[in-house]
């Protein structure tokens, strides 16, 4: 089940003035993200903001279809694991002939889904975690029509979504897992694996992977989620330690 849906992402801290935004590589490009993770969405917000693009976000396939009935973005980013089904089905739907004149890209933390996404109709694939500005820009620019624009120079600071977005995702996952609604365990296990990859938390990723295939592993995942929500250990500190 999705948490509350929003159709547009605020500029937030670090707002880029229009005069500067127009000089950025993705200036005036409009992006719709179909993404249920607030942590991943915050990363996308920062990537778009620092690239000059304008971002709107929905959390489900149903919301995406409603949105696309009235909104025509240049790029649609589709997460492959969504609360109301597989993002592959949405990609097939919106890339059928005459359906939508936009670049459709798949997003997933599982690189093994790249070929399935392309077969479904995606023009390309963005692998989570979404951390590098240059990589994000290169993928989008390689598919956009018109005069190509060079991405920003390499070596820029990596994208770091805020802790509150991560906390919101963890609380959401724990509450849905505890509710135990039929058919949600696999979805939440995949959802948590995506979060864990994004914050480089191998223990949480392993627990989620186990829960995806075994109902008996659900309690272990619930305990680990409770620990992460309480901040023991801090996943951001873990990530920095593992990278160092």
mmCIF file of C-alpha atoms in Angstrom:
data_model
loop_
_atom_site.group_PDB
_atom_site.id
_atom_site.type_symbol
_atom_site.label_atom_id
_atom_site.label_comp_id
_atom_site.label_asym_id
_atom_site.label_seq_id
_atom_site.Cartn_x
_atom_site.Cartn_y
_atom_site.Cartn_z
ATOM 1 C CA UNK A 1 0.000 0.000 0.000
ATOM 2 C CA UNK A 2 1.370 3.427 -0.892
ATOM 3 C CA UNK A 3 1.851 6.209 1.574
ATOM 4 C CA UNK A 4 0.300 9.555 0.701
ATOM 5 C CA UNK A 5 0.605 10.471 -2.970
ATOM 6 C CA UNK A 6 1.914 13.774 -4.291
ATOM 7 C CA UNK A 7 1.853 15.049 -7.846
ATOM 8 C CA UNK A 8 4.715 17.493 -7.645
ATOM 9 C CA UNK A 9 7.975 17.676 -5.753
ATOM 10 C CA UNK A 10 8.813 20.974 -4.004
ATOM 11 C CA UNK A 11 12.015 22.753 -4.831
ATOM 12 C CA UNK A 12 13.170 22.459 -1.220
ATOM 13 C CA UNK A 13 16.574 23.529 0.100
ATOM 14 C CA UNK A 14 19.109 24.489 -2.506
ATOM 15 C CA UNK A 15 16.526 26.028 -4.837
ATOM 16 C CA UNK A 16 18.140 26.930 -8.166
ATOM 17 C CA UNK A 17 17.165 30.357 -9.587
ATOM 18 C CA UNK A 18 15.561 30.298 -13.040
ATOM 19 C CA UNK A 19 18.477 32.180 -14.614
ATOM 20 C CA UNK A 20 20.902 29.483 -13.484
ATOM 21 C CA UNK A 21 18.542 26.555 -14.105
ATOM 22 C CA UNK A 22 18.206 27.491 -17.781
ATOM 23 C CA UNK A 23 21.937 26.902 -18.246
ATOM 24 C CA UNK A 24 21.837 23.397 -16.746
ATOM 25 C CA UNK A 25 21.971 20.227 -18.915
ATOM 26 C CA UNK A 26 18.304 19.247 -18.429
ATOM 27 C CA UNK A 27 16.847 22.758 -18.433
ATOM 28 C CA UNK A 28 13.099 22.783 -19.209
ATOM 29 C CA UNK A 29 12.894 18.970 -19.305
ATOM 30 C CA UNK A 30 9.787 17.699 -17.496
ATOM 31 C CA UNK A 31 9.977 14.392 -15.640
ATOM 32 C CA UNK A 32 7.284 12.177 -14.133
ATOM 33 C CA UNK A 33 8.598 9.670 -11.596
ATOM 34 C CA UNK A 34 6.436 6.654 -10.786
ATOM 35 C CA UNK A 35 8.178 5.749 -7.544
ATOM 36 C CA UNK A 36 6.781 4.591 -4.203
ATOM 37 C CA UNK A 37 9.924 5.143 -2.121
ATOM 38 C CA UNK A 38 10.273 8.589 -0.575
ATOM 39 C CA UNK A 39 14.006 8.010 -0.185
ATOM 40 C CA UNK A 40 14.430 7.274 -3.902
ATOM 41 C CA UNK A 41 12.065 10.124 -4.770
ATOM 42 C CA UNK A 42 14.136 12.544 -2.715
ATOM 43 C CA UNK A 43 17.228 11.415 -4.635
ATOM 44 C CA UNK A 44 15.373 12.032 -7.897
ATOM 45 C CA UNK A 45 14.261 15.457 -6.685
ATOM 46 C CA UNK A 46 17.857 16.442 -5.982
ATOM 47 C CA UNK A 47 19.093 15.006 -9.283
ATOM 48 C CA UNK A 48 16.432 16.856 -11.263
ATOM 49 C CA UNK A 49 16.868 20.081 -9.322
ATOM 50 C CA UNK A 50 20.624 20.122 -9.873
ATOM 51 C CA UNK A 51 20.168 19.264 -13.554
ATOM 52 C CA UNK A 52 17.518 21.896 -14.302
ATOM 53 C CA UNK A 53 14.638 19.442 -14.850
ATOM 54 C CA UNK A 54 11.168 19.741 -13.342
ATOM 55 C CA UNK A 55 9.883 16.714 -11.455
ATOM 56 C CA UNK A 56 6.444 15.393 -10.610
ATOM 57 C CA UNK A 57 5.909 12.162 -8.722
ATOM 58 C CA UNK A 58 3.202 9.548 -8.253
ATOM 59 C CA UNK A 59 3.400 6.323 -6.257
ATOM 60 C CA UNK A 60 1.228 3.842 -8.148
ATOM 61 C CA UNK A 61 0.453 2.670 -11.661
ATOM 62 C CA UNK A 62 -3.146 3.816 -11.271
ATOM 63 C CA UNK A 63 -2.039 7.322 -10.304
ATOM 64 C CA UNK A 64 0.431 7.380 -13.195
ATOM 65 C CA UNK A 65 -2.286 6.520 -15.701
ATOM 66 C CA UNK A 66 -4.553 9.253 -14.332
ATOM 67 C CA UNK A 67 -1.714 11.749 -14.395
ATOM 68 C CA UNK A 68 -0.649 10.902 -17.939
ATOM 69 C CA UNK A 69 -4.194 11.463 -19.162
ATOM 70 C CA UNK A 70 -3.643 15.204 -18.633
ATOM 71 C CA UNK A 71 0.125 15.656 -18.291
ATOM 72 C CA UNK A 72 2.680 15.115 -21.051
ATOM 73 C CA UNK A 73 6.185 14.903 -19.583
ATOM 74 C CA UNK A 74 9.352 14.600 -21.625
ATOM 75 C CA UNK A 75 10.565 11.675 -19.505
ATOM 76 C CA UNK A 76 8.736 9.024 -17.463
ATOM 77 C CA UNK A 77 10.776 7.134 -14.869
ATOM 78 C CA UNK A 78 9.060 3.908 -13.807
ATOM 79 C CA UNK A 79 10.106 1.949 -10.743
ATOM 80 C CA UNK A 80 9.647 -1.748 -11.480
ATOM 81 C CA UNK A 81 8.274 -2.652 -8.040
ATOM 82 C CA UNK A 82 5.068 -0.741 -7.299
ATOM 83 C CA UNK A 83 2.275 -1.266 -4.749
ATOM 84 C CA UNK A 84 -0.371 -2.079 -7.346
ATOM 85 C CA UNK A 85 1.681 -4.254 -9.671
ATOM 86 C CA UNK A 86 4.800 -4.536 -11.772
ATOM 87 C CA UNK A 87 6.193 -1.429 -13.390
ATOM 88 C CA UNK A 88 6.797 -3.594 -16.453
ATOM 89 C CA UNK A 89 3.046 -3.625 -17.083
ATOM 90 C CA UNK A 90 2.908 0.164 -16.935
ATOM 91 C CA UNK A 91 5.854 0.422 -19.327
ATOM 92 C CA UNK A 92 4.098 -1.877 -21.810
ATOM 93 C CA UNK A 93 0.961 0.218 -21.530
ATOM 94 C CA UNK A 94 2.510 3.652 -22.033
ATOM 95 C CA UNK A 95 4.964 2.630 -24.766
ATOM 96 C CA UNK A 96 2.412 1.023 -27.061
ATOM 97 C CA UNK A 97 2.153 2.793 -30.455
ATOM 98 C CA UNK A 98 0.430 6.151 -30.165
ATOM 99 C CA UNK A 99 0.156 6.029 -26.375
ATOM 100 C CA UNK A 100 2.741 8.568 -25.244
ATOM 101 C CA UNK A 101 5.440 10.686 -26.855
ATOM 102 C CA UNK A 102 7.968 10.543 -24.039
ATOM 103 C CA UNK A 103 11.195 8.806 -23.113
ATOM 104 C CA UNK A 104 10.281 5.944 -20.767
ATOM 105 C CA UNK A 105 13.046 4.676 -18.500
ATOM 106 C CA UNK A 106 12.909 1.871 -15.944
ATOM 107 C CA UNK A 107 14.299 2.207 -12.408
ATOM 108 C CA UNK A 108 15.300 -0.713 -10.205
ATOM 109 C CA UNK A 109 17.910 -1.842 -7.744
ATOM 110 C CA UNK A 110 18.046 -5.182 -9.549
ATOM 111 C CA UNK A 111 20.220 -4.920 -12.686
ATOM 112 C CA UNK A 112 18.941 -8.340 -13.714
ATOM 113 C CA UNK A 113 15.665 -6.678 -14.698
ATOM 114 C CA UNK A 114 17.324 -4.542 -17.383
ATOM 115 C CA UNK A 115 16.514 -6.903 -20.256
ATOM 116 C CA UNK A 116 12.916 -7.399 -19.100
ATOM 117 C CA UNK A 117 12.452 -3.628 -18.940
ATOM 118 C CA UNK A 118 13.783 -3.156 -22.465
ATOM 119 C CA UNK A 119 11.574 -5.972 -23.769
ATOM 120 C CA UNK A 120 8.601 -4.262 -22.142
ATOM 121 C CA UNK A 121 9.401 -1.092 -24.081
ATOM 122 C CA UNK A 122 11.701 0.972 -21.866
ATOM 123 C CA UNK A 123 14.261 3.056 -23.725
ATOM 124 C CA UNK A 124 16.804 2.584 -20.956
ATOM 125 C CA UNK A 125 17.468 1.624 -17.361
ATOM 126 C CA UNK A 126 18.535 3.528 -14.238
ATOM 127 C CA UNK A 127 19.995 1.352 -11.503
ATOM 128 C CA UNK A 128 19.467 2.217 -7.849
ATOM 129 C CA UNK A 129 20.977 3.677 -5.799
ATOM 130 C CA UNK A 130 20.659 6.939 -7.712
ATOM 131 C CA UNK A 131 23.704 8.791 -6.448
ATOM 132 C CA UNK A 132 25.683 10.385 -9.266
ATOM 133 C CA UNK A 133 24.555 13.514 -11.056
ATOM 134 C CA UNK A 134 26.649 12.835 -14.135
ATOM 135 C CA UNK A 135 25.315 9.298 -14.581
ATOM 136 C CA UNK A 136 21.711 10.450 -14.257
ATOM 137 C CA UNK A 137 22.215 13.226 -16.791
ATOM 138 C CA UNK A 138 24.034 10.993 -19.259
ATOM 139 C CA UNK A 139 21.220 8.443 -19.330
ATOM 140 C CA UNK A 140 18.512 11.058 -19.850
ATOM 141 C CA UNK A 141 20.468 13.104 -22.387
ATOM 142 C CA UNK A 142 21.298 10.009 -24.425
ATOM 143 C CA UNK A 143 17.580 9.435 -25.051
ATOM 144 C CA UNK A 144 16.179 12.952 -25.357
ATOM 145 C CA UNK A 145 15.513 14.332 -28.820
ATOM 146 C CA UNK A 146 17.006 17.571 -30.075
ATOM 147 C CA UNK A 147 20.387 19.159 -29.643
ATOM 148 C CA UNK A 148 22.458 17.115 -27.181
ATOM 149 C CA UNK A 149 23.678 18.934 -24.101
ATOM 150 C CA UNK A 150 26.781 17.915 -22.226
ATOM 151 C CA UNK A 151 26.400 16.665 -18.659
ATOM 152 C CA UNK A 152 28.055 18.513 -15.832
ATOM 153 C CA UNK A 153 31.722 17.721 -15.108
ATOM 154 C CA UNK A 154 32.639 14.616 -13.142
ATOM 155 C CA UNK A 155 33.683 14.761 -9.516
ATOM 156 C CA UNK A 156 30.611 16.538 -8.157
ATOM 157 C CA UNK A 157 29.357 15.629 -4.693
ATOM 158 C CA UNK A 158 27.180 12.496 -4.645
ATOM 159 C CA UNK A 159 23.466 12.829 -4.033
ATOM 160 C CA UNK A 160 22.500 12.285 -0.385
ATOM 161 C CA UNK A 161 18.739 12.199 0.319
ATOM 162 C CA UNK A 162 17.769 13.310 3.805
ATOM 163 C CA UNK A 163 17.283 10.986 6.752
ATOM 164 C CA UNK A 164 13.602 11.805 7.172
ATOM 165 C CA UNK A 165 12.800 10.340 3.750
ATOM 166 C CA UNK A 166 14.565 7.120 4.733
ATOM 167 C CA UNK A 167 12.804 7.061 8.102
ATOM 168 C CA UNK A 168 9.416 7.513 6.416
ATOM 169 C CA UNK A 169 10.103 4.561 4.113
ATOM 170 C CA UNK A 170 11.193 2.332 6.995
ATOM 171 C CA UNK A 171 8.118 3.208 9.066
ATOM 172 C CA UNK A 172 5.874 2.584 6.067
ATOM 173 C CA UNK A 173 7.474 -0.809 5.412
ATOM 174 C CA UNK A 174 7.222 -1.858 9.057
ATOM 175 C CA UNK A 175 3.556 -0.873 9.316
ATOM 176 C CA UNK A 176 2.539 -2.694 6.133
ATOM 177 C CA UNK A 177 4.532 -5.768 7.157
ATOM 178 C CA UNK A 178 2.902 -5.776 10.591
ATOM 179 C CA UNK A 179 -0.585 -5.420 9.105
ATOM 180 C CA UNK A 180 0.074 -8.608 7.160
ATOM 181 C CA UNK A 181 -2.400 -7.982 4.349
ATOM 182 C CA UNK A 182 -2.562 -10.785 1.808
ATOM 183 C CA UNK A 183 0.006 -10.410 -0.954
ATOM 184 C CA UNK A 184 1.979 -7.571 0.626
ATOM 185 C CA UNK A 185 4.927 -9.524 2.084
ATOM 186 C CA UNK A 186 6.702 -9.944 -1.255
ATOM 187 C CA UNK A 187 6.052 -6.343 -2.259
ATOM 188 C CA UNK A 188 7.394 -4.979 1.041
ATOM 189 C CA UNK A 189 10.396 -7.313 0.922
ATOM 190 C CA UNK A 190 11.282 -5.953 -2.522
ATOM 191 C CA UNK A 191 10.575 -2.399 -1.343
ATOM 192 C CA UNK A 192 12.938 -2.799 1.620
ATOM 193 C CA UNK A 193 15.632 -4.340 -0.570
ATOM 194 C CA UNK A 194 15.525 -1.194 -2.687
ATOM 195 C CA UNK A 195 15.860 1.026 0.383
ATOM 196 C CA UNK A 196 18.702 -1.115 1.717
ATOM 197 C CA UNK A 197 20.630 -0.907 -1.558
ATOM 198 C CA UNK A 198 20.204 2.853 -1.589
ATOM 199 C CA UNK A 199 21.705 3.282 1.877
ATOM 200 C CA UNK A 200 24.205 0.419 1.443
ATOM 201 C CA UNK A 201 22.758 -1.595 4.331
ATOM 202 C CA UNK A 202 23.715 -5.182 3.489
ATOM 203 C CA UNK A 203 22.173 -6.659 6.650
ATOM 204 C CA UNK A 204 18.780 -5.131 5.931
ATOM 205 C CA UNK A 205 19.032 -6.146 2.285
ATOM 206 C CA UNK A 206 19.753 -9.741 3.265
ATOM 207 C CA UNK A 207 16.839 -9.869 5.696
ATOM 208 C CA UNK A 208 14.490 -8.477 3.058
ATOM 209 C CA UNK A 209 15.714 -10.963 0.456
ATOM 210 C CA UNK A 210 15.041 -13.815 2.880
ATOM 211 C CA UNK A 211 11.554 -12.491 3.649
ATOM 212 C CA UNK A 212 10.763 -12.324 -0.061
ATOM 213 C CA UNK A 213 11.006 -16.097 -0.352
ATOM 214 C CA UNK A 214 10.139 -17.294 3.154
ATOM 215 C CA UNK A 215 7.235 -16.310 5.394
ATOM 216 C CA UNK A 216 9.277 -17.556 8.358
ATOM 217 C CA UNK A 217 11.818 -14.775 7.755
ATOM 218 C CA UNK A 218 9.183 -12.066 8.174
ATOM 219 C CA UNK A 219 9.808 -11.693 11.915
ATOM 220 C CA UNK A 220 13.525 -11.221 11.376
ATOM 221 C CA UNK A 221 12.857 -8.453 8.886
ATOM 222 C CA UNK A 222 10.383 -6.818 11.274
ATOM 223 C CA UNK A 223 12.965 -6.797 14.075
ATOM 224 C CA UNK A 224 15.637 -5.304 11.843
ATOM 225 C CA UNK A 225 13.257 -2.621 10.582
ATOM 226 C CA UNK A 226 12.448 -1.699 14.184
ATOM 227 C CA UNK A 227 16.169 -1.362 14.911
ATOM 228 C CA UNK A 228 16.730 0.849 11.879
ATOM 229 C CA UNK A 229 13.741 3.027 12.761
ATOM 230 C CA UNK A 230 15.151 3.534 16.249
ATOM 231 C CA UNK A 231 18.490 4.460 14.694
ATOM 232 C CA UNK A 232 20.536 1.478 15.880
ATOM 233 C CA UNK A 233 22.748 1.415 13.941
ATOM 234 C CA UNK A 234 22.500 4.572 11.873
ATOM 235 C CA UNK A 235 22.386 3.370 8.216
ATOM 236 C CA UNK A 236 24.104 6.529 7.001
ATOM 237 C CA UNK A 237 27.041 5.881 9.317
ATOM 238 C CA UNK A 238 27.102 2.268 8.141
ATOM 239 C CA UNK A 239 27.230 3.378 4.518
ATOM 240 C CA UNK A 240 30.088 5.793 5.152
ATOM 241 C CA UNK A 241 32.020 3.116 7.042
ATOM 242 C CA UNK A 242 31.566 0.505 4.317
ATOM 243 C CA UNK A 243 32.524 2.941 1.557
ATOM 244 C CA UNK A 244 35.569 4.081 3.482
#
